[in-house]
CSV table of C-alpha atoms and ligand atoms in Angstrom, one decimal:
chain,number,residue,atom,x,y,z
A,1,UNK,CA,-79.9,134.0,-70.6
A,2,UNK,CA,-82.8,133.3,-67.8
A,3,UNK,CA,-85.9,132.1,-70.0
A,4,UNK,CA,-89.3,131.3,-68.8
A,5,UNK,CA,-91.5,129.5,-71.1
A,6,UNK,CA,-95.1,129.6,-70.5
A,7,UNK,CA,-96.6,126.2,-71.8
A,8,UNK,CA,-93.1,124.7,-71.7
A,9,UNK,CA,-94.8,121.3,-71.0
A,10,UNK,CA,-96.5,121.2,-74.3
A,11,UNK,CA,-95.4,119.8,-77.8
A,12,UNK,CA,-93.6,123.1,-79.0
A,13,UNK,CA,-92.8,124.6,-75.5
A,14,UNK,CA,-90.7,121.4,-74.2
A,15,UNK,CA,-88.7,121.1,-77.6
A,16,UNK,CA,-87.8,124.6,-77.3
A,17,UNK,CA,-87.1,124.0,-73.6
A,18,UNK,CA,-84.6,121.3,-74.7
A,19,UNK,CA,-82.9,123.5,-77.2
A,20,UNK,CA,-82.6,126.1,-75.3
A,21,UNK,CA,-80.7,124.2,-72.4
A,22,UNK,CA,-78.6,123.1,-75.3
A,23,UNK,CA,-77.6,126.4,-75.7
A,24,UNK,CA,-76.8,126.6,-72.2
A,25,UNK,CA,-79.3,129.1,-71.3
A,26,UNK,CA,-81.2,128.6,-67.9
A,27,UNK,CA,-84.8,127.7,-68.4
A,28,UNK,CA,-88.1,127.8,-66.1
A,29,UNK,CA,-91.1,125.9,-67.0
A,30,UNK,CA,-94.4,127.4,-66.4
A,31,UNK,CA,-97.7,125.0,-67.1
A,32,UNK,CA,-100.6,123.8,-65.7
A,33,UNK,CA,-100.7,120.6,-67.6
A,34,UNK,CA,-103.9,121.2,-69.2
A,35,UNK,CA,-102.7,119.9,-72.1
A,36,UNK,CA,-99.2,119.6,-71.5
A,37,UNK,CA,-97.3,116.6,-69.8
A,38,UNK,CA,-94.2,116.3,-67.6
A,39,UNK,CA,-93.4,113.3,-69.9
A,40,UNK,CA,-92.8,115.7,-72.2
A,41,UNK,CA,-89.7,117.2,-69.9
A,42,UNK,CA,-88.7,114.1,-68.6
A,43,UNK,CA,-85.1,113.7,-70.4
A,44,UNK,CA,-84.0,117.0,-68.9
A,45,UNK,CA,-86.4,117.6,-66.2
A,46,UNK,CA,-83.2,117.9,-63.7
A,47,UNK,CA,-81.9,120.7,-66.1
A,48,UNK,CA,-84.8,123.0,-65.7
A,49,UNK,CA,-87.3,124.6,-62.9
A,50,UNK,CA,-90.6,123.4,-63.5
A,51,UNK,CA,-93.5,125.4,-61.7
A,52,UNK,CA,-97.1,124.0,-62.1
A,53,UNK,CA,-98.9,127.4,-62.6
A,54,UNK,CA,-102.3,128.5,-64.6
A,55,UNK,CA,-100.8,131.9,-66.0
A,56,UNK,CA,-104.4,133.3,-65.8
A,57,UNK,CA,-104.2,133.8,-62.2
A,58,UNK,CA,-101.5,136.1,-60.7
A,59,UNK,CA,-98.4,134.6,-59.7
A,60,UNK,CA,-94.6,135.8,-58.5
A,61,UNK,CA,-91.5,134.6,-60.1
A,62,UNK,CA,-88.2,136.0,-57.3
A,63,UNK,CA,-85.5,134.8,-60.6
A,64,UNK,CA,-84.3,137.7,-62.9
A,65,UNK,CA,-85.6,137.2,-66.1
A,66,UNK,CA,-84.3,138.1,-69.6
A,67,UNK,CA,-87.1,136.8,-71.8
A,68,UNK,CA,-90.3,135.3,-71.8
A,69,UNK,CA,-91.7,132.9,-74.4
A,70,UNK,CA,-95.5,132.7,-74.2
A,71,UNK,CA,-96.6,128.6,-75.6
A,72,UNK,CA,-98.9,128.4,-73.0
A,73,UNK,CA,-102.6,127.6,-74.9
A,74,UNK,CA,-104.8,124.4,-75.8
A,75,UNK,CA,-104.5,124.5,-79.8
A,76,UNK,CA,-106.1,121.6,-81.2
A,77,UNK,CA,-109.2,121.8,-83.2
A,78,UNK,CA,-110.6,119.1,-80.3
A,79,UNK,CA,-109.7,121.8,-77.6
A,80,UNK,CA,-111.6,124.4,-79.4
A,81,UNK,CA,-114.7,122.2,-78.1
A,82,UNK,CA,-113.5,120.8,-75.0
A,83,UNK,CA,-111.6,123.9,-73.5
A,84,UNK,CA,-113.2,127.4,-75.4
A,85,UNK,CA,-112.8,129.2,-71.7
A,86,UNK,CA,-109.5,128.0,-71.0
A,87,UNK,CA,-108.0,129.3,-74.4
A,88,UNK,CA,-109.5,132.7,-74.2
A,89,UNK,CA,-108.1,133.1,-70.8
A,90,UNK,CA,-104.8,131.6,-71.6
A,91,UNK,CA,-104.3,134.2,-74.6
A,92,UNK,CA,-106.1,137.2,-72.7
A,93,UNK,CA,-105.4,137.4,-68.9
A,94,UNK,CA,-102.4,134.9,-69.4
A,95,UNK,CA,-101.0,137.2,-72.1
A,96,UNK,CA,-101.5,140.2,-70.0
A,97,UNK,CA,-100.1,138.5,-66.7
A,98,UNK,CA,-97.1,137.5,-68.8
A,99,UNK,CA,-96.7,140.9,-70.3
A,100,UNK,CA,-96.7,142.9,-66.7
A,101,UNK,CA,-94.1,140.3,-65.9
A,102,UNK,CA,-92.2,141.3,-68.7
A,103,UNK,CA,-92.6,144.7,-68.2
A,104,UNK,CA,-91.5,144.7,-64.2
A,105,UNK,CA,-88.1,142.0,-65.2
A,106,UNK,CA,-87.7,144.4,-68.3
A,107,UNK,CA,-87.4,141.2,-70.3
A,108,UNK,CA,-88.0,140.0,-73.8
A,109,UNK,CA,-91.6,139.0,-74.8
A,110,UNK,CA,-92.5,136.6,-77.3
A,111,UNK,CA,-96.1,135.5,-78.1
A,112,UNK,CA,-96.8,132.3,-80.1
A,113,UNK,CA,-99.4,133.3,-82.4
A,114,UNK,CA,-101.2,131.5,-85.1
A,115,UNK,CA,-102.2,130.8,-89.0
A,116,UNK,CA,-105.5,130.7,-87.7
A,117,UNK,CA,-105.7,134.4,-87.3
A,118,UNK,CA,-105.8,134.3,-91.1
A,119,UNK,CA,-109.1,132.1,-90.6
A,120,UNK,CA,-110.5,130.7,-94.0
A,121,UNK,CA,-107.9,132.5,-96.1
A,122,UNK,CA,-109.0,134.4,-99.3
A,123,UNK,CA,-105.8,135.2,-99.9
A,124,UNK,CA,-102.7,132.7,-100.9
A,125,UNK,CA,-100.3,132.3,-99.8
A,126,UNK,CA,-101.0,134.4,-96.4
A,127,UNK,CA,-98.8,137.1,-96.0
A,128,UNK,CA,-98.1,138.9,-92.7
A,129,UNK,CA,-100.1,142.1,-94.3
A,130,UNK,CA,-103.2,140.0,-94.6
A,131,UNK,CA,-106.0,140.6,-92.5
A,132,UNK,CA,-107.9,137.3,-92.5
A,133,UNK,CA,-111.3,135.6,-92.9
A,134,UNK,CA,-112.3,134.7,-89.7
A,135,UNK,CA,-116.0,133.9,-88.4
A,136,UNK,CA,-116.2,135.7,-84.8
A,137,UNK,CA,-119.2,133.7,-84.3
A,138,UNK,CA,-117.6,130.4,-85.5
A,139,UNK,CA,-116.7,127.1,-83.5
A,140,UNK,CA,-112.8,128.0,-83.9
A,141,UNK,CA,-113.2,131.7,-83.2
A,142,UNK,CA,-112.4,130.9,-79.4
A,143,UNK,CA,-108.7,130.0,-80.8
A,144,UNK,CA,-108.7,132.9,-83.6
A,145,UNK,CA,-110.1,135.9,-81.9
A,146,UNK,CA,-107.9,134.9,-78.5
A,147,UNK,CA,-105.0,135.0,-80.6
A,148,UNK,CA,-105.6,137.9,-82.8
A,149,UNK,CA,-106.5,139.5,-79.3
A,150,UNK,CA,-103.1,138.3,-78.1
A,151,UNK,CA,-101.4,140.0,-81.0
A,152,UNK,CA,-103.3,143.4,-80.3
A,153,UNK,CA,-102.4,143.4,-76.8
A,154,UNK,CA,-98.7,142.4,-77.0
A,155,UNK,CA,-98.6,145.3,-79.6
A,156,UNK,CA,-100.3,147.6,-77.2
A,157,UNK,CA,-97.3,146.9,-75.0
A,158,UNK,CA,-94.6,147.6,-77.4
A,159,UNK,CA,-96.1,150.9,-78.4
A,160,UNK,CA,-97.1,152.3,-75.0
A,161,UNK,CA,-94.1,150.9,-73.0
A,162,UNK,CA,-91.8,150.4,-75.9
A,163,UNK,CA,-91.7,146.6,-74.6
A,164,UNK,CA,-89.3,144.5,-76.6
A,165,UNK,CA,-92.0,142.2,-78.1
A,166,UNK,CA,-92.0,139.5,-80.6
A,167,UNK,CA,-95.1,137.8,-82.4
A,168,UNK,CA,-94.4,134.7,-84.3
A,169,UNK,CA,-97.7,133.4,-86.5
A,170,UNK,CA,-97.4,129.3,-86.4
A,171,UNK,CA,-98.2,127.6,-88.9
A,172,UNK,CA,-99.2,123.4,-88.9
A,173,UNK,CA,-96.1,122.1,-87.0
A,174,UNK,CA,-95.5,118.7,-86.3
A,175,UNK,CA,-93.0,116.2,-84.7
A,176,UNK,CA,-92.1,114.2,-81.8
A,177,UNK,CA,-94.2,115.3,-78.6
A,178,UNK,CA,-97.4,115.9,-80.1
A,179,UNK,CA,-100.3,114.1,-78.2
A,180,UNK,CA,-101.6,111.1,-79.9
A,181,UNK,CA,-105.1,111.7,-79.6
A,182,UNK,CA,-105.6,115.3,-79.9
A,183,UNK,CA,-107.2,114.9,-83.1
A,184,UNK,CA,-104.6,116.8,-85.2
A,185,UNK,CA,-103.9,115.5,-88.4
A,186,UNK,CA,-100.4,114.0,-88.4
A,187,UNK,CA,-100.6,112.2,-84.9
A,188,UNK,CA,-103.8,110.8,-85.8
A,189,UNK,CA,-103.1,109.5,-89.4
A,190,UNK,CA,-99.6,108.1,-88.0
A,191,UNK,CA,-101.3,106.3,-84.9
A,192,UNK,CA,-104.3,105.0,-87.2
A,193,UNK,CA,-101.5,104.1,-90.1
A,194,UNK,CA,-99.5,102.1,-87.5
A,195,UNK,CA,-102.4,100.3,-86.0
A,196,UNK,CA,-103.6,99.4,-89.4
A,197,UNK,CA,-106.8,101.1,-88.6
A,198,UNK,CA,-108.8,103.0,-91.1
A,199,UNK,CA,-107.7,106.5,-91.7
A,200,UNK,CA,-110.2,109.2,-91.5
A,201,UNK,CA,-110.6,111.9,-94.0
A,202,UNK,CA,-112.4,115.1,-93.3
A,203,UNK,CA,-114.1,116.1,-96.5
A,204,UNK,CA,-112.7,115.0,-99.4
A,205,UNK,CA,-109.2,115.2,-98.4
A,206,UNK,CA,-108.4,118.3,-101.1
A,207,UNK,CA,-108.1,120.8,-98.4
A,208,UNK,CA,-104.7,121.6,-98.0
A,209,UNK,CA,-102.1,122.3,-95.3
A,210,UNK,CA,-98.2,123.3,-95.3
A,211,UNK,CA,-96.4,121.0,-92.4
A,212,UNK,CA,-93.3,122.3,-91.0
A,213,UNK,CA,-91.0,120.3,-88.9
A,214,UNK,CA,-90.5,121.1,-85.1
A,215,UNK,CA,-86.8,121.6,-85.5
A,216,UNK,CA,-87.3,124.5,-88.1
A,217,UNK,CA,-89.8,126.2,-86.3
A,218,UNK,CA,-87.5,126.2,-83.2
A,219,UNK,CA,-84.6,127.3,-85.2
A,220,UNK,CA,-86.8,130.4,-86.7
A,221,UNK,CA,-88.1,131.3,-83.4
A,222,UNK,CA,-84.4,131.4,-81.7
A,223,UNK,CA,-83.5,133.9,-84.5
A,224,UNK,CA,-86.0,136.1,-84.2
A,225,UNK,CA,-85.5,136.6,-80.4
A,226,UNK,CA,-82.2,138.6,-81.5
A,227,UNK,CA,-84.0,140.4,-84.1
A,228,UNK,CA,-84.7,143.9,-83.7
A,229,UNK,CA,-88.3,143.1,-85.1
A,230,UNK,CA,-91.8,143.4,-83.1
A,231,UNK,CA,-94.5,142.9,-85.8
A,232,UNK,CA,-95.9,139.4,-86.5
A,233,UNK,CA,-93.6,136.9,-88.3
A,234,UNK,CA,-94.9,134.0,-90.3
A,235,UNK,CA,-92.9,130.8,-89.5
A,236,UNK,CA,-93.6,127.5,-91.2
A,237,UNK,CA,-93.0,125.7,-94.6
A,238,UNK,CA,-93.4,126.7,-98.3
A,239,UNK,CA,-94.6,123.0,-99.2
A,240,UNK,CA,-98.4,122.7,-99.4
A,241,UNK,CA,-99.8,119.7,-99.2
A,242,UNK,CA,-103.4,117.8,-99.3
A,243,UNK,CA,-104.3,115.8,-96.9
A,244,UNK,CA,-104.8,112.6,-99.4
A,245,UNK,CA,-100.9,113.6,-100.5
A,246,UNK,CA,-100.1,113.5,-96.6
A,247,UNK,CA,-101.9,109.9,-96.3
A,248,UNK,CA,-100.1,108.5,-99.4
A,249,UNK,CA,-96.6,109.6,-97.7
A,250,UNK,CA,-97.6,108.4,-94.2
A,251,UNK,CA,-98.7,105.1,-95.4
A,252,UNK,CA,-95.8,104.5,-97.6
A,253,UNK,CA,-93.3,105.2,-94.6
A,254,UNK,CA,-95.1,102.9,-92.5
A,255,UNK,CA,-95.7,100.4,-94.7
A,256,UNK,CA,-99.7,100.1,-93.7
A,257,UNK,CA,-102.4,98.5,-95.3
A,258,UNK,CA,-104.9,101.0,-93.8
A,259,UNK,CA,-108.1,101.9,-95.7
A,260,UNK,CA,-109.5,105.2,-95.7
A,261,UNK,CA,-113.1,106.4,-94.2
A,262,UNK,CA,-114.5,109.7,-95.1
A,263,UNK,CA,-116.1,112.1,-92.4
A,264,UNK,CA,-117.8,115.4,-92.4
A,265,UNK,CA,-115.7,118.4,-92.5
A,266,UNK,CA,-115.5,120.3,-89.5
A,267,UNK,CA,-117.1,123.7,-89.9
A,268,UNK,CA,-115.1,126.6,-91.2
A,269,UNK,CA,-112.4,124.3,-91.6
A,270,UNK,CA,-109.6,126.4,-93.6
A,271,UNK,CA,-109.6,124.9,-97.5
A,272,UNK,CA,-106.0,126.1,-98.2
A,273,UNK,CA,-103.4,127.1,-96.0
A,274,UNK,CA,-99.4,128.2,-96.8
A,275,UNK,CA,-97.5,130.7,-95.2
A,276,UNK,CA,-95.5,133.6,-97.2
A,277,UNK,CA,-92.5,133.3,-95.5
A,278,UNK,CA,-90.4,136.3,-97.8
A,279,UNK,CA,-90.5,138.3,-94.2
A,280,UNK,CA,-89.0,135.7,-92.2
A,281,UNK,CA,-86.2,135.0,-94.9
A,282,UNK,CA,-85.4,138.9,-95.1
A,283,UNK,CA,-84.9,139.5,-91.2
A,284,UNK,CA,-84.1,136.2,-90.0
A,285,UNK,CA,-82.2,134.6,-92.9
A,286,UNK,CA,-84.3,131.8,-92.1
A,287,UNK,CA,-86.2,129.0,-94.0
A,288,UNK,CA,-87.6,125.8,-93.3
A,289,UNK,CA,-84.7,123.0,-94.5
A,290,UNK,CA,-86.3,119.6,-93.5
A,291,UNK,CA,-88.3,117.9,-95.9
A,292,UNK,CA,-91.8,116.5,-95.0
A,293,UNK,CA,-90.3,112.7,-95.5
A,294,UNK,CA,-87.6,113.4,-93.3
A,295,UNK,CA,-89.7,115.0,-90.5
A,296,UNK,CA,-92.5,112.4,-91.0
A,297,UNK,CA,-89.8,109.6,-90.7
A,298,UNK,CA,-88.9,111.1,-87.1
A,299,UNK,CA,-92.2,111.9,-85.8
A,300,UNK,CA,-93.2,108.5,-86.9
A,301,UNK,CA,-90.3,106.9,-85.1
A,302,UNK,CA,-91.0,108.3,-82.0
A,303,UNK,CA,-94.7,107.4,-82.2
A,304,UNK,CA,-93.5,103.8,-83.0
A,305,UNK,CA,-91.3,103.6,-80.0
A,306,UNK,CA,-94.0,104.7,-77.7
A,307,UNK,CA,-96.2,101.5,-78.6
A,308,UNK,CA,-93.7,99.5,-77.2
B,1,LIG,N1,-108.0,116.0,-91.0
B,1,LIG,C1,-108.7,114.8,-91.3
B,1,LIG,N2,-108.8,113.9,-90.6
B,1,LIG,C2,-108.3,114.0,-89.5
B,1,LIG,C3,-107.8,115.1,-88.6
B,1,LIG,C4,-107.9,116.1,-89.4
B,1,LIG,O1,-109.0,114.9,-92.5
B,1,LIG,O2,-108.3,112.9,-88.7
B,1,LIG,C5,-108.0,117.3,-91.9
B,1,LIG,C6,-108.8,118.7,-90.8
B,1,LIG,O3,-110.4,118.9,-91.3
B,1,LIG,C7,-107.9,119.9,-91.6
B,1,LIG,C8,-106.6,119.2,-91.6
B,1,LIG,O4,-106.5,117.6,-91.5
B,1,LIG,O5,-108.6,120.3,-93.0
B,1,LIG,C9,-105.6,119.6,-90.8
B,1,LIG,O6,-106.1,119.7,-89.4
B,1,LIG,P1,-105.7,119.7,-88.1
B,1,LIG,O7,-106.6,119.6,-87.3
B,1,LIG,O8,-104.5,119.0,-87.9
B,1,LIG,O9,-105.1,121.2,-88.2
B,1,LIG,P2,-105.8,122.7,-88.5
B,1,LIG,O10,-107.2,122.4,-89.0
B,1,LIG,O11,-105.8,123.4,-87.0
B,1,LIG,O12,-104.9,123.1,-89.6
């Protein structure tokens, strides 16, 4: 297939690009490098076509395209403060431009949504039928509402034009090529542990997340591409961990003597998050299989190598 990955120089996009090349697909990466980087593509840059493009502006692609993957959006909590308008535009104008391109090229379109559409959830675990608990005027709403809008727009193209769309709701995913300083919990803790610096807990550390290793996520995405299903599908990991437990595991693997400092919990920080993965299991026959210890070891190795 000819595949266009918007946001293909980012953490998830670049891992996906590498995987798709190995599956012998032709890959075009579109990225404006706002949070992605060319370094993420360096291992396989000769095997792809890279176009430096802001998807919120109009653009043309001359090649035939069979599949468009929309992974172009800043996504960390730090970015909610730094790039609020870029996030809103990437998921609204950007989604619109890519959907029009998909219509024009008769290609499959996949929109990368997020567990953030569930906000600070009142249902646990979160199934796709849960409508969420999002504060529309809160600091996280630039991301949460933009992704909710992106889902709505994508489904409007499905309902009006019968476009072959897919929507994934990605739960906290980690692995090589995460940015070390974008404030996300796993790269932050790994780098603090490796340097022997104090580990920064926001709140009391009892809040939970369910962390999915990037390889598992990508297998799930690949299966969904070929599945005749158009509504949102959760992709993530079942195992729910407190932030305190995550520190314990990272300190053990890194053999770190780092202490702990407590900081204020960010506004609207979800207290618990765990995906209900029954739908993914049923329609994709997919489940995450990589244990957190194994995924963290790989991720730590990657960050460690980059320090040298
Ligand atoms: N967190 C923390 N210390 C940090 C960074 C994050 O305790 O240095 C917490 C954060 O408050 C949240 C969890 O870790 O409860 C996951 O944060 P992240 O920004 O990685 O993802 P998200 O909140 O979007 O799930």
